[in-house]
Amino acid sequence: MHEKAKDALLYLDGVTVSFDGFRALNQLSLVIEPGEMRAIIGPNGAGKTTMMDVVTGKTRPQAGEVYFNGTVDLTRRDEAEIASLGIGRKFQKPTVFESHTVWDNLELALAGNRGPFAAIFRPRGAEAAERIERILRTVRLSERRDVRAAFLSHGQKQWLEIGMLLAQEPKLLLVDEPAAGMTDSETAATADLLKEIAKEKSVIVVEHDMTFVRALGVKVTVLHEGSVISEGTIDHVSADPRVIEVYLGR
Amino acid sequence: MLIARFLRNGLDWRAGVVIAILAVVAVGVPLLSLYTPADSPIHVPTYVVSLLGKYLSYALLALSVDLVWGFCGILSLGHGAFFALGGYAMGMYLMRQIGSRGVYGNAELPDFMVFLNWKELPVAWWGFEHFPYALLMVVLVPGILAFVFGWFAFRSRVTGVYLSIITQAMTFALLLAFFRNDFGFGGNNGMTDFKDILGFNVQADATRGVLFAVTALALAFFFLVCSALVASKFGKVLVGVRDAESRTRFLGYRVENYKLVVFVLSAAMAGIAGALYVPQVGIINPSEFSPAFSIETVIWVAVGGRGTLIGPIVGALLVNYAKTVFTTGALAQYWLFLLGGLFIAVTLFLPKGIVGTLSGLLRRRRATPPAAEAPAPNPQAAE
């Protein structure tokens, strides 16, 4: 293991994933420091979602190292275990539990014992209710707490999912296209919310929307065909001729 | 503890009604059968008591299917196997009670073993003369089978139609095994000619009345357990698994453990249903293992309304009543067509079943915002 991995919150080195000969990730290396917020951009098929799948344990890489918190090898753990370690994920398409209310969605996400017997026998404490209230205020869904998630607007579902991420109390949040399908004002509010969250936690945001990435104002990594082609501020990467060639210039 | 909390939080009025009805029926039907003169208009003949008892044990089986299918999305097409195993455990107890009153008069061996020229009781039969041991086996045998089956199936993430198919294979394999004479459980004839249960004559009117009452109360009890369970956080996780399995995983829940717990519990309930069924019907044979029986069970649940707990009870009673009516008349040969037609009609026109549709209507009537309609379970998992 490389020296650098020890201090990093998330450390990927030489990660390769191929599906039937197609290399979704090709020798991908990426380091996220504790407390950092990072934006990842790239054209379709660049490997952004696959990268998240590898980190969250959905996909096992054929080669490479993935370490969390310096020492935890993520390639040997499954989704539930990785989630318990403190990595939360928000999907591109908002996936909330549609037949549950907003409140129940948050309750299910709330950090705590995940065992089936605890779920049967342990009643929810007053402290948990308070935490749910707090999250409801943060994601501005207090009014809609008893509404089934199926009846939320698209933007509200995105926010509920972010709220569920917060309820998990993760150390690292992986957020896949949070601004997709949102109005301009919702997009701006989402950027503010993520910046607020990033004060306490590390965040990786995958996004297409350049205005949004600019609004975040953080270090940007550009992926293309499964590897990193450029890294730096948004102005730096926008000026990089390779980035212009594969992505921005098209 | 779980139930106490559920009761404290206020019983859902519909659950209260169901339990009250079952309690009244449990006491009323046997009383009307035993203490009214045979020519009275309110007299319930003994055969009706047993018939109703059979329906109620089917209702308990349907309830167990609804728990896994309606709330966790596990479409088991092999729940008849758990029902039959519970039934066989009870049958073995009843066989051992016959003692020397069998045709061959052998105090130790049931008739079919004497017929097969066996000299001693197989190990699998040891202990079944004791009622508590038999009761334990009623729960343990289906429970252990469900545990082993679920352990492998859920850990390998077998879901959807593939899981349904292997549950069919499981019950079919058991059907073939139990058909064999040398398997030691009565072959294709199964077990019958029961005499006593706990020293009481199983044919006696009073015994039938008590068996009926026990069945109705067991159904009420498990209905209460299931209601409490689905209202708990555990139940919410189950619905999460049904609607978005991989989302649940990414929240840190071990989906396979939740499925295993609910599957084993459901299998044990099915086993108890089978054990209540056998003394009232007076026979257990391998036909209960047939894939068709398990599929019929799923139809009861679908007709009544899955994911409602009340639905499967209503469905099991209605469909079985219809079956009794049709198969005893001139229409007997058309029953299977009718059953198939019913399933298609319910799937097309009442996808939420009778109870699901009715409660949807009720809710709309109460004029809460139009959004109050229950969203259908979303079979699409998170990507």
PDB file of N, CA and C in Angstrom, chain A residues 70-106:
ATOM      1  N   GLY A  70      -7.761   5.107   5.287  1.00  0.00           N
ATOM      2  CA  GLY A  70      -6.375   4.685   5.359  1.00  0.00           C
ATOM      3  C   GLY A  70      -6.149   3.195   5.405  1.00  0.00           C
ATOM      4  N   THR A  71      -6.979   2.449   6.125  1.00  0.00           N
ATOM      5  CA  THR A  71      -6.649   1.036   6.330  1.00  0.00           C
ATOM      6  C   THR A  71      -7.735   0.047   5.909  1.00  0.00           C
ATOM      7  N   VAL A  72      -8.953   0.518   5.695  1.00  0.00           N
ATOM      8  CA  VAL A  72     -10.042  -0.425   5.436  1.00  0.00           C
ATOM      9  C   VAL A  72     -10.115  -0.747   3.945  1.00  0.00           C
ATOM     10  N   ASP A  73      -9.903  -2.002   3.595  1.00  0.00           N
ATOM     11  CA  ASP A  73      -9.928  -2.421   2.199  1.00  0.00           C
ATOM     12  C   ASP A  73     -11.375  -2.615   1.745  1.00  0.00           C
ATOM     13  N   LEU A  74     -11.873  -1.708   0.922  1.00  0.00           N
ATOM     14  CA  LEU A  74     -13.284  -1.758   0.521  1.00  0.00           C
ATOM     15  C   LEU A  74     -13.579  -2.862  -0.484  1.00  0.00           C
ATOM     16  N   THR A  75     -12.548  -3.377  -1.146  1.00  0.00           N
ATOM     17  CA  THR A  75     -12.818  -4.402  -2.162  1.00  0.00           C
ATOM     18  C   THR A  75     -13.226  -5.724  -1.529  1.00  0.00           C
ATOM     19  N   ARG A  76     -13.058  -5.825  -0.208  1.00  0.00           N
ATOM     20  CA  ARG A  76     -13.410  -7.081   0.445  1.00  0.00           C
ATOM     21  C   ARG A  76     -14.739  -7.009   1.190  1.00  0.00           C
ATOM     22  N   ARG A  77     -15.473  -5.911   1.051  1.00  0.00           N
ATOM     23  CA  ARG A  77     -16.694  -5.763   1.856  1.00  0.00           C
ATOM     24  C   ARG A  77     -17.916  -5.610   0.962  1.00  0.00           C
ATOM     25  N   ASP A  78     -19.093  -5.903   1.547  1.00  0.00           N
ATOM     26  CA  ASP A  78     -20.311  -5.778   0.753  1.00  0.00           C
ATOM     27  C   ASP A  78     -21.020  -4.452   1.054  1.00  0.00           C
ATOM     28  N   GLU A  79     -22.119  -4.209   0.350  1.00  0.00           N
ATOM     29  CA  GLU A  79     -22.784  -2.901   0.417  1.00  0.00           C
ATOM     30  C   GLU A  79     -23.161  -2.515   1.840  1.00  0.00           C
ATOM     31  N   ALA A  80     -23.760  -3.487   2.559  1.00  0.00           N
ATOM     32  CA  ALA A  80     -24.263  -3.169   3.892  1.00  0.00           C
ATOM     33  C   ALA A  80     -23.116  -2.801   4.823  1.00  0.00           C
ATOM     34  N   GLU A  81     -22.015  -3.547   4.700  1.00  0.00           N
ATOM     35  CA  GLU A  81     -20.862  -3.304   5.556  1.00  0.00           C
ATOM     36  C   GLU A  81     -20.249  -1.929   5.267  1.00  0.00           C
ATOM     37  N   ILE A  82     -20.146  -1.613   3.973  1.00  0.00           N
ATOM     38  CA  ILE A  82     -19.542  -0.335   3.591  1.00  0.00           C
ATOM     39  C   ILE A  82     -20.419   0.819   4.053  1.00  0.00           C
ATOM     40  N   ALA A  83     -21.733   0.618   3.940  1.00  0.00           N
ATOM     41  CA  ALA A  83     -22.643   1.667   4.421  1.00  0.00           C
ATOM     42  C   ALA A  83     -22.447   1.883   5.923  1.00  0.00           C
ATOM     43  N   SER A  84     -22.269   0.780   6.660  1.00  0.00           N
ATOM     44  CA  SER A  84     -22.079   0.910   8.109  1.00  0.00           C
ATOM     45  C   SER A  84     -20.750   1.565   8.457  1.00  0.00           C
ATOM     46  N   LEU A  85     -19.754   1.435   7.567  1.00  0.00           N
ATOM     47  CA  LEU A  85     -18.464   2.082   7.815  1.00  0.00           C
ATOM     48  C   LEU A  85     -18.571   3.589   7.727  1.00  0.00           C
ATOM     49  N   GLY A  86     -19.617   4.071   7.049  1.00  0.00           N
ATOM     50  CA  GLY A  86     -19.790   5.513   6.966  1.00  0.00           C
ATOM     51  C   GLY A  86     -19.658   6.068   5.559  1.00  0.00           C
ATOM     52  N   ILE A  87     -20.053   5.274   4.557  1.00  0.00           N
ATOM     53  CA  ILE A  87     -20.085   5.807   3.197  1.00  0.00           C
ATOM     54  C   ILE A  87     -21.535   5.790   2.741  1.00  0.00           C
ATOM     55  N   GLY A  88     -22.091   6.956   2.478  1.00  0.00           N
ATOM     56  CA  GLY A  88     -23.476   7.037   2.036  1.00  0.00           C
ATOM     57  C   GLY A  88     -23.528   7.377   0.564  1.00  0.00           C
ATOM     58  N   ARG A  89     -24.594   6.953  -0.086  1.00  0.00           N
ATOM     59  CA  ARG A  89     -24.670   7.157  -1.522  1.00  0.00           C
ATOM     60  C   ARG A  89     -26.027   7.694  -1.921  1.00  0.00           C
ATOM     61  N   LYS A  90     -26.030   8.686  -2.770  1.00  0.00           N
ATOM     62  CA  LYS A  90     -27.263   9.168  -3.368  1.00  0.00           C
ATOM     63  C   LYS A  90     -27.240   8.821  -4.840  1.00  0.00           C
ATOM     64  N   PHE A  91     -28.326   8.213  -5.305  1.00  0.00           N
ATOM     65  CA  PHE A  91     -28.341   7.746  -6.681  1.00  0.00           C
ATOM     66  C   PHE A  91     -28.697   8.861  -7.644  1.00  0.00           C
ATOM     67  N   GLN A  92     -28.375   8.573  -8.910  1.00  0.00           N
ATOM     68  CA  GLN A  92     -28.663   9.540  -9.967  1.00  0.00           C
ATOM     69  C   GLN A  92     -30.169   9.751 -10.074  1.00  0.00           C
ATOM     70  N   LYS A  93     -30.891   8.648 -10.255  1.00  0.00           N
ATOM     71  CA  LYS A  93     -32.348   8.717 -10.235  1.00  0.00           C
ATOM     72  C   LYS A  93     -32.725   8.685  -8.763  1.00  0.00           C
ATOM     73  N   PRO A  94     -33.535   9.623  -8.297  1.00  0.00           N
ATOM     74  CA  PRO A  94     -33.811   9.598  -6.860  1.00  0.00           C
ATOM     75  C   PRO A  94     -34.472   8.277  -6.467  1.00  0.00           C
ATOM     76  N   THR A  95     -33.851   7.556  -5.534  1.00  0.00           N
ATOM     77  CA  THR A  95     -34.466   6.318  -5.072  1.00  0.00           C
ATOM     78  C   THR A  95     -34.775   6.467  -3.600  1.00  0.00           C
ATOM     79  N   VAL A  96     -36.056   6.719  -3.353  1.00  0.00           N
ATOM     80  CA  VAL A  96     -36.552   6.760  -1.989  1.00  0.00           C
ATOM     81  C   VAL A  96     -37.582   5.643  -1.896  1.00  0.00           C
ATOM     82  N   PHE A  97     -38.012   5.337  -0.677  1.00  0.00           N
ATOM     83  CA  PHE A  97     -39.024   4.283  -0.532  1.00  0.00           C
ATOM     84  C   PHE A  97     -40.390   4.904  -0.775  1.00  0.00           C
ATOM     85  N   GLU A  98     -40.925   4.654  -1.963  1.00  0.00           N
ATOM     86  CA  GLU A  98     -42.108   5.374  -2.422  1.00  0.00           C
ATOM     87  C   GLU A  98     -43.337   5.135  -1.565  1.00  0.00           C
ATOM     88  N   SER A  99     -43.500   3.925  -1.034  1.00  0.00           N
ATOM     89  CA  SER A  99     -44.736   3.700  -0.279  1.00  0.00           C
ATOM     90  C   SER A  99     -44.602   4.079   1.197  1.00  0.00           C
ATOM     91  N   HIS A 100     -43.427   4.596   1.582  1.00  0.00           N
ATOM     92  CA  HIS A 100     -43.286   5.089   2.944  1.00  0.00           C
ATOM     93  C   HIS A 100     -43.424   6.613   2.973  1.00  0.00           C
ATOM     94  N   THR A 101     -43.791   7.132   4.136  1.00  0.00           N
ATOM     95  CA  THR A 101     -43.858   8.585   4.278  1.00  0.00           C
ATOM     96  C   THR A 101     -42.445   9.160   4.350  1.00  0.00           C
ATOM     97  N   VAL A 102     -42.369  10.469   4.207  1.00  0.00           N
ATOM     98  CA  VAL A 102     -41.087  11.158   4.309  1.00  0.00           C
ATOM     99  C   VAL A 102     -40.424  10.810   5.646  1.00  0.00           C
ATOM    100  N   TRP A 103     -41.238  10.862   6.705  1.00  0.00           N
ATOM    101  CA  TRP A 103     -40.731  10.566   8.041  1.00  0.00           C
ATOM    102  C   TRP A 103     -40.144   9.155   8.111  1.00  0.00           C
ATOM    103  N   ASP A 104     -40.896   8.174   7.604  1.00  0.00           N
ATOM    104  CA  ASP A 104     -40.430   6.787   7.669  1.00  0.00           C
ATOM    105  C   ASP A 104     -39.164   6.581   6.850  1.00  0.00           C
ATOM    106  N   ASN A 105     -39.072   7.270   5.718  1.00  0.00           N
ATOM    107  CA  ASN A 105     -37.855   7.186   4.915  1.00  0.00           C
ATOM    108  C   ASN A 105     -36.651   7.609   5.738  1.00  0.00           C
ATOM    109  N   LEU A 106     -36.807   8.713   6.455  1.00  0.00           N
ATOM    110  CA  LEU A 106     -35.692   9.209   7.261  1.00  0.00           C
ATOM    111  C   LEU A 106     -35.415   8.275   8.433  1.00  0.00           C
TER     112      LEU A 106
END
